[in-house]
Amino acid sequence: MKISYNWLKQFIKLDWDAQKTGELLTDLGLEVEGIDSYQSVKGGLEGIIVGHILTCEKHENADKLKVTTVDLGTGEPVQIVCGAANVAAGQKVPVATVGTTLYDDKGEAWTIKKGKIRGEVSHGMICAEDELGLGSSHDGIMVLDADIPAGTLASKIFDIENDQIFEIGLTPNRADAMSHWGTARDLKAGLIQQEINLELITPSVSNFRVENRLHKIDIDVKNPALAPRYCGVTISDIKVTESPKWLQHRLKAIGILPKNNVVDVTNYVLHELGQPLHAFDAQQIQGNKIIVKTLDTGTKFTTLDEVERELHEEDLMICDAEKPLCIAGVFGGLESGVTEKTTSIFLESAYFNPVSIRKSAKRHGLNTDASFRFERGIDPNITEYALKRATLLIQELAGGVVTSDIADLYPKKIEDFQVFLSFENTAKLIGEELPAETIKRILTSLEIKVNNVTESGLGLTIPAYRNDVQREADVIEEILRVYGYNNIKFTQKLNASISNIDKFADHTIQNTIAGQLVGQGFFEIMTNSLTTPNSIKLSEQLNDEQSVRMLNPLSNDLSVMRQSILFSGLEAVSYNINRKRADLKLFEFGKTYHQYGDERVEQKHLNLLVTGNKNEERWTEASQQTNFFILKGVVSSILERLGINASRITPINSDVFSEGIAFSIGKKRLVELGVIKKSVLKNFSINQEVLHADFNWDLLTEFVRHTAVKYHPIAKYPAVRRDFALLLDQKVTFDEIYTIANQTEKKLLKQVNLFDVYEGKNLPKGKKSYAVSFTLQDENKTLTDKQIDKIMNKLQHNFETKLEAELR
């Protein structure tokens, strides 16, 4: 939001420099993000002085040039070469002296230099009005009043507007400050706190009067809930022309392009008081009637920008007896706008429902100064006052007479807010006990009425325009910002309370594991819970009937909630690989969403994705490719960190994994991990191996909470490991090897691990090689070679007979 300092000073006569005022505004919560300079004439005519032409002779070497001597008030005339046809001796003219900066019509700067023109020295330039930015004429040089003394600064004889513009980063809740008047109100409150009491000057409307009632326009508000207050008046016999310079300067300073005197007045009052207005050409209003209502969906309406729009049934419209004229509070219509031919207007001032305006503006992709204010909530009590203010300005600038009474439809008054402020709570939230008189003074300066005072607090009435102050906490915030955050003292005593934190709380466990994963080189990702309906085609385990669908999707690609956390993670992997980051360790805590009949269920997961090299390339060591067992070690470390002994490790069959295992306790599966199938990766344009681990986080945290820590003696006798390299058919899975091994030896076989898979060259067609380890241990004695060989022979025999395996 832009605020003109000159304009602001019309409300409060402050002699501070802009920087100091900006600092106070920032302290008050109206953060000044920057202060820019505005000049109605770029450069401010600096270096331009009035010269008196003493002589004017024809240039000897150029037919169209003249050689002049000019008195610049210094006592020593200078020679200037000029090409203007109207230059003559005796004239008073504006002269750009050597070193002066001028600007062309594109705003590009150029500097006047001493030089020679066709052999004659020239000390400056006699200027035309367009060269100075004072007009558009270039017919000849400007000839000034003969009474102006030579040497007078041009900036003293021309009306140059120099201003400082505050760029305020206004928060959405501060609708009351979206005007120069609102900003001045806050500024006054801040000055009172500094014991500077300046009067807040408001424009007078006492001269408003109705000349006749010859042009009455009836108003019918069909839905008062959408338009709680609606005012209007007609003004006839106006003349639409260009606005005076002072008004144009005010609007240009804050970035608004002037249009004509009527429209400019509505924009001026909007930024002066914060009340949006709209002027209709009264001759375009059929039936002398204004109807505020909604229209059917699909109704066509052409706005001022010449775009035909389709209306929605909830769009509030300003209509006449036959057609729509304006989208209420958002944008005017093309046919009813004010033009040079307009001679009478209907001037509207209203308070519209903020939610309705916000929806219409967003629906049509329109963001206007009016909608910006309406959708945040303006002051419902200045509607008529702003209408009178604008009417008087229009009469001043465009002539005309008021030809109707002000129609003010306000069936249900918007009441002020009643709040009780506790002194105890105020001290508690501020951190310092402020004197009651200080609190009362601050509240009064903010136009908050103190109804009653008790020992415990104050009964307050908050004006309706402060729709952001409806609770006790809001009032305390107002007190604090005016009192000054910087004025709150630090105490020497530090108080702290010890809270009872559940060590098994979800976020506590999550932070523990996240910290461990980061320490192992993982990066956390957060992916979108919305996905495409086609994602269920990537796995037979997903069911279309279990999809949770969005009622108002942003697009078809984001129309359902995900049933699997894997695929959104693979999108992140693909995104990174396509940007030359192929070595990845990613983790995500996220949810999946399921529709089970009439019940919707959320399930939380921890998703790990690993691909590429384990470590960055180094000249001291070769790169090591990430493999299944590296991820398995990470999974084991997480379970170990949580104190969970998932002793049951079983192979799994999945249409997502080419090889995979699961960690379980009883029949409850905690983690699934494995190598993702190439057919799945192909859907994400990934051409390298990706490993994935999916933790059932809800089940995991449940076990952490209820699993007691168990201790057992470390085995006294050593475990023995033996390995087999088995040549197998491609269709044989590790699950079959695992099952046969455990059936063969149930007592002494403690663990079966697959630690290498080879499907490359030098193998017969249709074959693959598995390297499998077997861990044997007797807890009561040391195993002998004879026992070990007997078990391994039985395993070999069973693999050969049941799987047609061969030892390599």
Short mmCIF file of N, CA and C in Angstrom, two decimals, residues 39 41-52 70-73 80 92-103 110-112 123-134 141-142 144 148-158 160:
data_model
loop_
_atom_site.label_atom_id
_atom_site.label_comp_id
_atom_site.label_asym_id
_atom_site.label_seq_id
_atom_site.Cartn_x
_atom_site.Cartn_y
_atom_site.Cartn_z
N GLN A 39 8.13 13.34 -7.79
CA GLN A 39 8.17 14.70 -8.30
C GLN A 39 7.22 14.78 -9.48
N VAL A 41 7.25 16.91 -11.74
CA VAL A 41 8.15 17.12 -12.88
C VAL A 41 9.45 16.42 -12.54
N LYS A 42 9.82 15.43 -13.33
CA LYS A 42 10.99 14.65 -13.01
C LYS A 42 12.23 15.54 -12.98
N GLY A 43 12.96 15.46 -11.89
CA GLY A 43 14.12 16.32 -11.71
C GLY A 43 13.82 17.57 -10.93
N GLY A 44 12.51 17.89 -10.79
CA GLY A 44 12.11 19.04 -9.98
C GLY A 44 12.60 20.37 -10.52
N LEU A 45 12.91 20.45 -11.84
CA LEU A 45 13.41 21.69 -12.48
C LEU A 45 14.71 22.18 -11.84
N GLU A 46 15.43 21.27 -11.21
CA GLU A 46 16.70 21.65 -10.61
C GLU A 46 17.70 22.04 -11.71
N GLY A 47 18.33 23.21 -11.56
CA GLY A 47 19.27 23.71 -12.56
C GLY A 47 18.62 24.56 -13.62
N ILE A 48 17.28 24.71 -13.57
CA ILE A 48 16.56 25.54 -14.54
C ILE A 48 16.34 26.91 -13.91
N ILE A 49 16.81 27.96 -14.58
CA ILE A 49 16.64 29.32 -14.06
C ILE A 49 16.05 30.21 -15.16
N VAL A 50 15.49 31.35 -14.73
CA VAL A 50 14.90 32.29 -15.68
C VAL A 50 16.00 33.15 -16.27
N GLY A 51 16.05 33.19 -17.60
CA GLY A 51 17.04 34.01 -18.30
C GLY A 51 16.37 35.14 -19.08
N HIS A 52 17.09 36.24 -19.26
CA HIS A 52 16.61 37.39 -20.03
C HIS A 52 17.46 37.48 -21.29
N VAL A 70 22.35 35.79 -23.07
CA VAL A 70 21.29 35.66 -22.06
C VAL A 70 21.83 36.07 -20.69
N ASP A 71 21.06 36.94 -20.02
CA ASP A 71 21.38 37.33 -18.65
C ASP A 71 20.75 36.31 -17.70
N LEU A 72 21.59 35.63 -16.91
CA LEU A 72 21.10 34.62 -15.96
C LEU A 72 21.10 35.15 -14.53
N GLY A 73 21.22 36.48 -14.39
CA GLY A 73 21.16 37.09 -13.07
C GLY A 73 22.48 37.06 -12.34
N ILE A 80 24.23 31.48 -25.82
CA ILE A 80 23.51 30.21 -26.01
C ILE A 80 23.02 30.15 -27.45
N LYS A 92 11.81 36.67 -21.57
CA LYS A 92 12.21 35.93 -20.37
C LYS A 92 11.92 34.46 -20.65
N VAL A 93 12.94 33.62 -20.48
CA VAL A 93 12.82 32.22 -20.90
C VAL A 93 13.45 31.31 -19.84
N PRO A 94 13.01 30.02 -19.79
CA PRO A 94 13.67 29.04 -18.91
C PRO A 94 14.95 28.53 -19.56
N VAL A 95 16.03 28.54 -18.79
CA VAL A 95 17.33 28.12 -19.32
C VAL A 95 17.87 26.96 -18.49
N ALA A 96 18.24 25.88 -19.18
CA ALA A 96 18.92 24.75 -18.52
C ALA A 96 20.40 25.04 -18.55
N THR A 97 20.98 25.30 -17.40
CA THR A 97 22.39 25.67 -17.32
C THR A 97 23.28 24.44 -17.48
N VAL A 98 24.57 24.69 -17.71
CA VAL A 98 25.53 23.60 -17.90
C VAL A 98 25.56 22.73 -16.64
N GLY A 99 25.44 21.40 -16.85
CA GLY A 99 25.41 20.45 -15.73
C GLY A 99 24.02 20.01 -15.33
N THR A 100 22.99 20.67 -15.89
CA THR A 100 21.61 20.32 -15.56
C THR A 100 21.23 18.99 -16.21
N THR A 101 20.47 18.17 -15.48
CA THR A 101 19.98 16.90 -16.02
C THR A 101 18.54 17.06 -16.48
N LEU A 102 18.27 16.71 -17.73
CA LEU A 102 16.91 16.71 -18.28
C LEU A 102 16.53 15.28 -18.64
N TYR A 103 15.25 15.07 -18.91
CA TYR A 103 14.74 13.73 -19.19
C TYR A 103 13.92 13.75 -20.47
N TRP A 110 19.64 12.89 -19.59
CA TRP A 110 20.77 13.41 -20.36
C TRP A 110 21.17 14.75 -19.76
N THR A 111 22.46 15.10 -19.91
CA THR A 111 23.02 16.24 -19.20
C THR A 111 23.42 17.35 -20.18
N ILE A 112 23.12 18.59 -19.79
CA ILE A 112 23.50 19.76 -20.58
C ILE A 112 25.00 20.00 -20.41
N HIS A 123 26.48 27.93 -23.92
CA HIS A 123 26.57 27.67 -22.48
C HIS A 123 25.18 27.33 -21.92
N GLY A 124 24.55 26.29 -22.38
CA GLY A 124 23.24 25.91 -21.86
C GLY A 124 22.22 25.74 -22.97
N MET A 125 20.94 25.67 -22.56
CA MET A 125 19.86 25.46 -23.53
C MET A 125 18.62 26.22 -23.09
N ILE A 126 18.03 26.96 -24.04
CA ILE A 126 16.74 27.61 -23.80
C ILE A 126 15.68 26.56 -24.11
N CYS A 127 14.74 26.31 -23.19
CA CYS A 127 13.90 25.10 -23.23
C CYS A 127 12.47 25.34 -23.68
N ALA A 128 11.92 24.33 -24.34
CA ALA A 128 10.48 24.25 -24.62
C ALA A 128 9.81 23.54 -23.45
N GLU A 129 8.47 23.60 -23.39
CA GLU A 129 7.78 23.04 -22.22
C GLU A 129 7.89 21.53 -22.14
N ASP A 130 7.93 20.84 -23.30
CA ASP A 130 8.03 19.38 -23.24
C ASP A 130 9.42 18.93 -22.78
N GLU A 131 10.44 19.75 -23.03
CA GLU A 131 11.79 19.41 -22.59
C GLU A 131 11.94 19.52 -21.08
N LEU A 132 11.07 20.30 -20.45
CA LEU A 132 11.10 20.46 -18.99
C LEU A 132 10.10 19.54 -18.30
N GLY A 133 9.24 18.89 -19.09
CA GLY A 133 8.22 18.04 -18.48
C GLY A 133 7.02 18.82 -17.99
N LEU A 134 6.86 20.05 -18.52
CA LEU A 134 5.74 20.91 -18.08
C LEU A 134 4.57 20.87 -19.05
N ILE A 141 10.23 27.69 -27.88
CA ILE A 141 10.64 27.81 -26.49
C ILE A 141 9.50 28.42 -25.66
N MET A 142 9.54 28.17 -24.35
CA MET A 142 8.57 28.79 -23.44
C MET A 142 8.95 30.26 -23.24
N LEU A 144 8.21 33.33 -20.77
CA LEU A 144 7.67 33.56 -19.43
C LEU A 144 7.24 35.00 -19.25
N ILE A 148 9.19 38.60 -14.32
CA ILE A 148 10.00 37.68 -13.51
C ILE A 148 11.46 38.08 -13.62
N PRO A 149 12.15 38.31 -12.51
CA PRO A 149 13.55 38.73 -12.57
C PRO A 149 14.45 37.62 -13.12
N ALA A 150 15.45 38.01 -13.87
CA ALA A 150 16.44 37.05 -14.37
C ALA A 150 17.17 36.42 -13.18
N GLY A 151 17.44 35.13 -13.27
CA GLY A 151 18.12 34.40 -12.20
C GLY A 151 17.17 33.70 -11.24
N THR A 152 15.85 33.94 -11.38
CA THR A 152 14.87 33.27 -10.52
C THR A 152 14.85 31.77 -10.82
N LEU A 153 14.82 30.96 -9.76
CA LEU A 153 14.74 29.51 -9.96
C LEU A 153 13.38 29.14 -10.54
N ALA A 154 13.39 28.30 -11.58
CA ALA A 154 12.12 27.90 -12.22
C ALA A 154 11.22 27.14 -11.25
N SER A 155 11.83 26.43 -10.32
CA SER A 155 11.02 25.65 -9.36
C SER A 155 10.17 26.53 -8.46
N LYS A 156 10.51 27.86 -8.40
CA LYS A 156 9.74 28.77 -7.55
C LYS A 156 8.56 29.40 -8.29
N ILE A 157 8.55 29.33 -9.60
CA ILE A 157 7.46 29.96 -10.34
C ILE A 157 6.49 28.94 -10.94
N PHE A 158 6.89 27.65 -10.95
CA PHE A 158 5.99 26.60 -11.42
C PHE A 158 5.52 25.76 -10.23
N ILE A 160 5.40 22.76 -8.64
CA ILE A 160 6.06 21.45 -8.64
C ILE A 160 5.70 20.72 -7.36
#
